[in-house]
């Protein structure tokens, strides 16, 4: 039986958070002061791999490691290797802020990682400090170059789009991406951080398209444009590469959602905005057989709601912020 929810959505995509710790403090993502989990709360690599081994025959064939900052988890390349070696897993990806990437890019590539997204909202050091509450722009850029050098292709750059802020970063990021053969993707700002979100604060995908067309080059849907995919992909008509948009607010993609999330402390979530989570760590650490873990995965998928309802008065923000769920 495929892993399908009550709306007929097939689930094959698992995001795994490996830590809630982060070496940045992005204002839209997490609070400045955080009490991180005890390390003993985190799933071990063996527990994560057991979970994936159980989920894979149910239909999960794509995993992405995230956090917190996943590169802060010691020996992450070992986990990548363990996951990439699982016969049912065809795709292992990573989302990172890039601060520690220059040192780890080669080991990650050798371990079997092929897909990498680096989060970077600005190329201006002062604005970087303002947005992340830390220094480190140079290191992120070195990390991006290192990723390209060791063979990651494509390297994608993720930038959160916030009205009153991102307008000034759109063109520099686009030009940087075009120059270095990267794909920048703008992600609409979502109500999942520690700050006060309002819909008016989202700088929408269509506005960025207009800005890029005015300042850089005309855009047309990319050849593989899939209106159901989370990222809407466009290409510049002058041959300058591609740009993507994750329009979670202006164009929610819940009807095609295929994702599940495993938090670093072993809670299973069927939506980024889910208000309930299921404790799988208790099963993994107890004597529960694999069949009990599989049952919980099926039930969690089956119970998935229709969508996140960001755009309605019914929306309720989850208690955990993005860094603790896994972005
Ligand atoms: N530390 C890693 C990183 O920076 O990529 C992985 C975790 S981070 C939570 C994953 C992604 O979530 C990043 O691209 C980040 O920009 C994005 N993100 C965090 N808060 C967000 C928000 N309120 N709206 C939209 N995207 C957000």
Coordinates of C-alpha atoms and ligand atoms in Angstrom, one line a residue:
X1 CA 0.0 0.0 0.0
X2 CA 1.5 3.3 -1.0
X3 CA 1.9 6.1 1.6
X4 CA -1.2 8.1 0.8
X5 CA -3.2 10.5 2.9
X6 CA -7.0 10.9 2.9
X7 CA -6.7 13.5 0.1
X8 CA -4.9 11.0 -2.2
X9 CA -1.5 12.7 -1.8
X10 CA 1.4 10.3 -2.2
X11 CA 4.3 10.8 0.2
X12 CA 7.8 10.0 -0.9
X13 CA 9.8 12.9 0.6
X14 CA 11.2 13.1 4.1
X15 CA 12.9 16.1 5.7
X16 CA 15.2 15.0 8.6
X17 CA 16.4 17.6 11.1
X18 CA 19.6 16.5 12.7
X19 CA 19.9 19.3 15.2
X20 CA 18.1 22.3 16.6
X21 CA 21.4 24.1 17.1
X22 CA 22.4 26.9 14.8
X23 CA 25.4 29.2 14.3
X24 CA 23.2 32.0 13.0
X25 CA 20.1 33.6 14.5
X26 CA 18.1 34.7 11.5
X27 CA 15.4 37.1 12.7
X28 CA 12.6 35.4 10.7
X29 CA 13.5 32.0 11.8
X30 CA 14.4 31.8 15.5
X31 CA 14.8 33.9 18.7
X32 CA 18.0 35.5 19.7
X33 CA 18.2 33.5 23.0
X34 CA 17.5 29.8 22.7
X35 CA 17.7 26.9 25.0
X36 CA 18.8 24.1 22.8
X37 CA 17.9 20.4 23.4
X38 CA 20.2 18.2 25.4
X39 CA 22.3 16.2 22.9
X40 CA 20.9 13.0 24.4
X41 CA 17.5 14.1 23.1
X42 CA 18.7 14.0 19.5
X43 CA 18.1 10.9 17.4
X44 CA 21.4 9.0 16.8
X45 CA 22.4 8.4 13.3
X46 CA 21.5 4.7 13.8
X47 CA 18.0 5.7 14.9
X48 CA 17.6 8.0 11.9
X49 CA 18.7 5.3 9.5
X50 CA 16.4 2.7 11.1
X51 CA 13.5 5.1 10.7
X52 CA 14.4 5.7 7.0
X53 CA 14.9 2.0 6.5
X54 CA 11.3 1.4 7.7
X55 CA 9.9 4.4 5.8
X56 CA 11.6 3.4 2.5
X57 CA 9.5 0.4 1.6
X58 CA 6.4 2.5 2.3
X59 CA 7.4 4.8 -0.5
X60 CA 9.9 7.3 1.0
X61 CA 12.8 7.5 -1.6
X62 CA 13.9 11.1 -1.2
X63 CA 15.4 12.6 2.0
X64 CA 16.8 16.0 2.8
X65 CA 18.9 16.8 5.9
X66 CA 18.3 20.1 7.6
X67 CA 18.1 21.7 11.1
X68 CA 19.0 24.0 12.9
X69 CA 22.2 24.0 11.1
X70 CA 22.9 20.4 9.9
X71 CA 26.7 21.0 9.5
X72 CA 26.9 21.6 13.2
X73 CA 26.1 17.9 13.8
X74 CA 29.4 16.2 14.2
X75 CA 30.4 13.8 11.4
X76 CA 27.4 14.5 9.3
X77 CA 29.1 13.0 6.2
X78 CA 28.8 9.6 8.0
X79 CA 25.0 9.9 8.1
X80 CA 24.9 11.0 4.5
X81 CA 26.9 7.8 3.6
X82 CA 24.6 5.6 5.7
X83 CA 21.5 7.1 4.0
X84 CA 22.9 7.1 0.5
X85 CA 23.8 3.4 0.9
X86 CA 20.1 2.5 1.6
X87 CA 18.9 0.7 -1.5
X88 CA 15.5 2.4 -1.6
X89 CA 16.8 6.0 -1.2
X90 CA 17.5 7.6 -4.6
X91 CA 18.1 11.1 -3.5
X92 CA 19.9 12.7 -0.4
X93 CA 19.9 16.5 -0.2
X94 CA 21.0 19.0 2.4
X95 CA 19.9 22.5 3.3
X96 CA 22.6 24.6 5.0
X97 CA 23.5 28.1 5.9
X98 CA 26.9 27.5 4.4
X99 CA 29.0 28.8 7.4
X100 CA 30.8 25.5 7.8
X101 CA 30.4 24.3 4.2
X102 CA 33.9 25.1 2.9
X103 CA 35.4 22.6 5.3
X104 CA 32.8 19.9 4.7
X105 CA 31.8 20.1 1.1
X106 CA 34.3 17.5 -0.1
X107 CA 33.5 14.9 2.5
X108 CA 29.8 15.4 1.9
X109 CA 30.2 14.9 -1.8
X110 CA 32.4 11.9 -1.3
X111 CA 29.7 10.4 1.1
X112 CA 27.2 10.6 -1.7
X113 CA 25.4 13.9 -1.3
X114 CA 24.6 15.5 -4.6
X115 CA 21.9 18.1 -3.9
X116 CA 22.7 21.1 -1.8
X117 CA 20.8 24.3 -1.0
X118 CA 22.6 27.1 0.7
X119 CA 20.5 29.8 2.4
X120 CA 21.7 33.3 1.7
X121 CA 19.5 36.3 1.9
X122 CA 22.0 39.1 1.0
X123 CA 25.4 39.8 -0.3
X124 CA 25.9 42.9 1.8
X125 CA 27.9 42.2 5.0
X126 CA 26.0 44.7 7.1
X127 CA 22.6 43.4 6.0
X128 CA 23.9 39.8 6.6
X129 CA 24.7 40.8 10.2
X130 CA 21.4 42.5 10.6
X131 CA 19.4 39.5 9.3
X132 CA 21.4 36.7 10.9
X133 CA 22.5 38.5 14.0
X134 CA 26.0 37.1 13.3
X135 CA 29.0 37.6 11.0
X136 CA 29.9 35.2 8.4
X137 CA 29.0 36.3 4.9
X138 CA 32.5 35.6 3.6
X139 CA 32.4 32.1 5.0
X140 CA 29.1 31.4 3.3
X141 CA 30.4 32.6 0.0
X142 CA 33.6 30.5 0.4
X143 CA 31.3 27.5 1.1
X144 CA 29.3 28.1 -2.1
X145 CA 32.5 28.2 -4.1
X146 CA 33.8 25.1 -2.4
X147 CA 30.5 23.3 -3.2
X148 CA 30.8 24.2 -6.8
X149 CA 34.5 23.2 -6.9
X150 CA 33.9 19.7 -5.5
X151 CA 31.2 19.0 -8.1
X152 CA 27.8 19.9 -6.6
X153 CA 25.6 20.9 -9.6
X154 CA 23.3 22.6 -9.2
X155 CA 24.1 24.6 -6.1
X156 CA 20.9 26.4 -5.2
X157 CA 20.8 29.5 -3.1
X158 CA 17.7 30.0 -1.0
X159 CA 16.7 33.6 0.0
X160 CA 13.7 34.4 2.1
X161 CA 11.7 37.3 0.6
X162 CA 10.5 39.9 3.0
X163 CA 8.9 43.2 2.0
X164 CA 10.9 46.2 2.9
X165 CA 14.1 44.2 3.0
X166 CA 14.6 41.8 0.1
X167 CA 13.9 44.3 -2.6
X168 CA 17.5 45.6 -2.3
X169 CA 19.0 42.0 -2.4
X170 CA 17.0 40.6 -5.4
X171 CA 19.2 42.0 -8.2
X172 CA 22.6 41.5 -6.5
X173 CA 21.7 37.9 -5.7
X174 CA 20.4 37.2 -9.2
X175 CA 23.5 38.7 -10.8
X176 CA 25.8 36.7 -8.4
X177 CA 23.9 33.5 -9.3
X178 CA 24.1 34.2 -13.0
X179 CA 27.8 34.8 -12.8
X180 CA 28.6 31.7 -10.8
X181 CA 26.2 29.2 -12.4
X182 CA 24.0 29.0 -9.3
X183 CA 20.2 28.9 -9.1
X184 CA 18.7 31.4 -6.7
X185 CA 15.3 30.6 -5.3
X186 CA 13.2 33.1 -3.5
X187 CA 11.1 31.7 -0.7
X188 CA 8.1 33.7 0.5
X189 CA 8.4 34.6 4.1
X190 CA 6.2 32.3 6.2
X191 CA 4.7 32.6 9.7
X192 CA 7.0 30.1 11.4
X193 CA 9.7 32.2 13.1
X194 CA 9.9 33.9 16.4
X195 CA 9.0 37.3 15.0
X196 CA 5.6 38.8 14.2
X197 CA 4.5 37.8 10.7
X198 CA 2.0 39.6 8.7
X199 CA 0.9 38.8 5.2
X200 CA 1.8 42.4 4.1
X201 CA 5.4 41.6 5.0
X202 CA 5.7 39.0 2.3
X203 CA 7.5 40.2 -0.8
X204 CA 5.6 38.0 -3.3
X205 CA 7.1 35.9 -6.0
X206 CA 5.3 37.7 -8.8
X207 CA 6.7 41.0 -7.6
X208 CA 10.2 39.6 -7.7
X209 CA 9.6 38.3 -11.2
X210 CA 8.6 41.8 -12.3
X211 CA 11.7 43.3 -10.5
X212 CA 14.0 40.8 -12.2
X213 CA 12.5 41.4 -15.6
X214 CA 12.9 45.1 -15.2
X215 CA 16.5 45.0 -13.9
X216 CA 18.1 41.8 -15.2
X217 CA 16.4 40.1 -18.2
X218 CA 13.0 38.7 -19.3
X219 CA 11.9 35.4 -17.8
X220 CA 9.9 32.5 -19.2
X221 CA 8.9 29.3 -17.5
X222 CA 11.8 26.8 -17.5
X223 CA 11.4 23.8 -19.8
X224 CA 10.7 21.5 -16.9
X225 CA 8.3 24.0 -15.3
X226 CA 5.8 21.9 -13.2
X227 CA 2.9 24.0 -11.9
X228 CA 2.3 21.4 -9.2
X229 CA 5.9 21.5 -7.8
X230 CA 6.8 23.6 -4.8
X231 CA 9.4 25.6 -6.8
X232 CA 8.2 27.5 -9.8
X233 CA 11.2 27.6 -12.1
X234 CA 11.9 30.3 -14.7
X235 CA 14.8 30.8 -17.1
X236 CA 16.2 34.1 -18.4
X237 CA 15.6 34.4 -22.1
X238 CA 19.1 35.7 -22.6
X239 CA 20.6 32.4 -21.5
X240 CA 21.6 33.6 -18.1
X241 CA 20.4 30.6 -16.2
X242 CA 17.4 30.0 -14.0
X243 CA 15.7 31.4 -11.0
X244 CA 13.1 29.7 -8.8
X245 CA 10.3 30.8 -6.5
X246 CA 8.7 29.0 -3.6
X247 CA 5.5 30.9 -3.2
X248 CA 4.2 29.1 -0.1
X249 CA 2.0 32.1 0.8
X250 CA 0.8 33.5 -2.6
X251 CA 0.5 30.1 -4.2
X252 CA 0.4 27.4 -1.6
X253 CA 1.3 23.9 -3.0
X254 CA -0.4 21.9 -0.2
X255 CA -2.6 20.1 -2.8
X256 CA 0.5 18.4 -4.1
X257 CA 2.4 18.1 -0.8
X258 CA 4.4 14.9 -0.6
X259 CA 6.4 15.7 2.5
X260 CA 6.9 14.4 6.0
X261 CA 9.2 15.8 8.6
X262 CA 11.3 14.1 11.3
X263 CA 12.5 16.5 14.0
X264 CA 15.9 16.1 15.6
X265 CA 14.3 14.9 18.8
X266 CA 12.4 12.2 16.9
X267 CA 8.9 13.7 16.4
X268 CA 7.1 13.0 13.2
X269 CA 5.2 15.9 11.6
X270 CA 3.0 15.6 8.5
X271 CA 3.2 19.4 7.8
X272 CA 5.6 22.2 8.6
X273 CA 2.7 23.9 10.3
X274 CA 1.3 20.8 12.0
X275 CA 0.1 21.5 15.5
X276 CA 0.5 17.8 16.5
X277 CA 3.5 15.6 16.3
X278 CA 4.0 11.9 17.0
X279 CA 6.8 10.7 19.2
X280 CA 8.7 8.1 17.2
X281 CA 11.8 8.3 19.3
X282 CA 10.0 6.5 22.1
X283 CA 9.4 3.6 19.6
X284 CA 12.9 3.7 18.2
X285 CA 14.4 3.6 21.7
X286 CA 12.0 1.2 23.1
X287 CA 11.6 -2.4 22.1
X288 CA 9.0 -1.5 19.4
X289 CA 9.3 -3.6 16.2
X290 CA 9.7 -2.0 12.8
X291 CA 6.1 -2.8 12.1
X292 CA 5.0 -0.5 14.9
X293 CA 7.1 2.4 13.5
X294 CA 5.6 1.7 10.0
X295 CA 2.1 1.9 11.5
X296 CA 2.8 5.2 13.1
X297 CA 4.2 6.6 9.8
X298 CA 1.0 5.4 8.0
X299 CA -1.3 6.8 10.6
X300 CA 0.5 10.2 10.6
X301 CA 0.2 10.5 6.8
X302 CA -3.4 9.4 6.9
X303 CA -4.2 12.1 9.4
X304 CA -2.7 14.9 7.4
X305 CA -4.9 18.0 7.0
X306 CA -5.7 19.5 3.7
X307 CA -3.4 22.5 4.0
X308 CA -1.7 25.1 6.2
X309 CA -4.3 27.8 5.9
X310 CA -1.7 30.6 6.2
X311 CA -4.1 32.8 4.2
X312 CA -7.1 32.3 6.5
X313 CA -8.2 33.5 9.9
X314 CA -8.2 29.9 11.0
X315 CA -4.4 29.7 10.8
X316 CA -2.7 28.8 14.1
X317 CA 1.1 29.2 14.3
X318 CA 2.9 26.1 15.7
X319 CA 4.6 26.3 19.0
X320 CA 8.0 25.4 17.7
X321 CA 9.8 27.8 15.5
X322 CA 11.5 26.8 12.2
X323 CA 14.9 26.0 13.7
X324 CA 13.4 23.5 16.0
X325 CA 11.2 21.8 13.4
X326 CA 13.6 21.7 10.6
X327 CA 13.2 23.9 7.5
Ligands
LIG1 N1 20.3 26.2 8.8 C1 20.0 25.7 7.5 C2 19.8 26.8 6.6 O1 20.0 28.0 7.0 O2 19.5 26.5 5.4 C3 18.8 24.8 7.5 C4 17.6 25.1 8.4 S1 16.8 26.6 7.9 C5 15.5 26.6 9.1 C6 16.0 26.1 6.4 C7 15.4 27.2 5.5 O3 14.3 27.7 6.2 C8 16.3 28.3 5.2 O4 16.4 28.5 3.8 C9 15.7 29.5 5.9 O5 15.9 30.7 5.2 C10 14.2 29.1 5.8 N2 13.3 29.8 6.7 C11 13.5 30.0 8.0 N3 12.5 30.7 8.5 C12 11.7 31.0 7.5 C13 10.5 31.8 7.3 N4 9.9 32.4 8.4 N5 10.0 31.9 6.1 C14 10.5 31.3 5.1 N6 11.6 30.5 5.1 C15 12.2 30.4 6.3

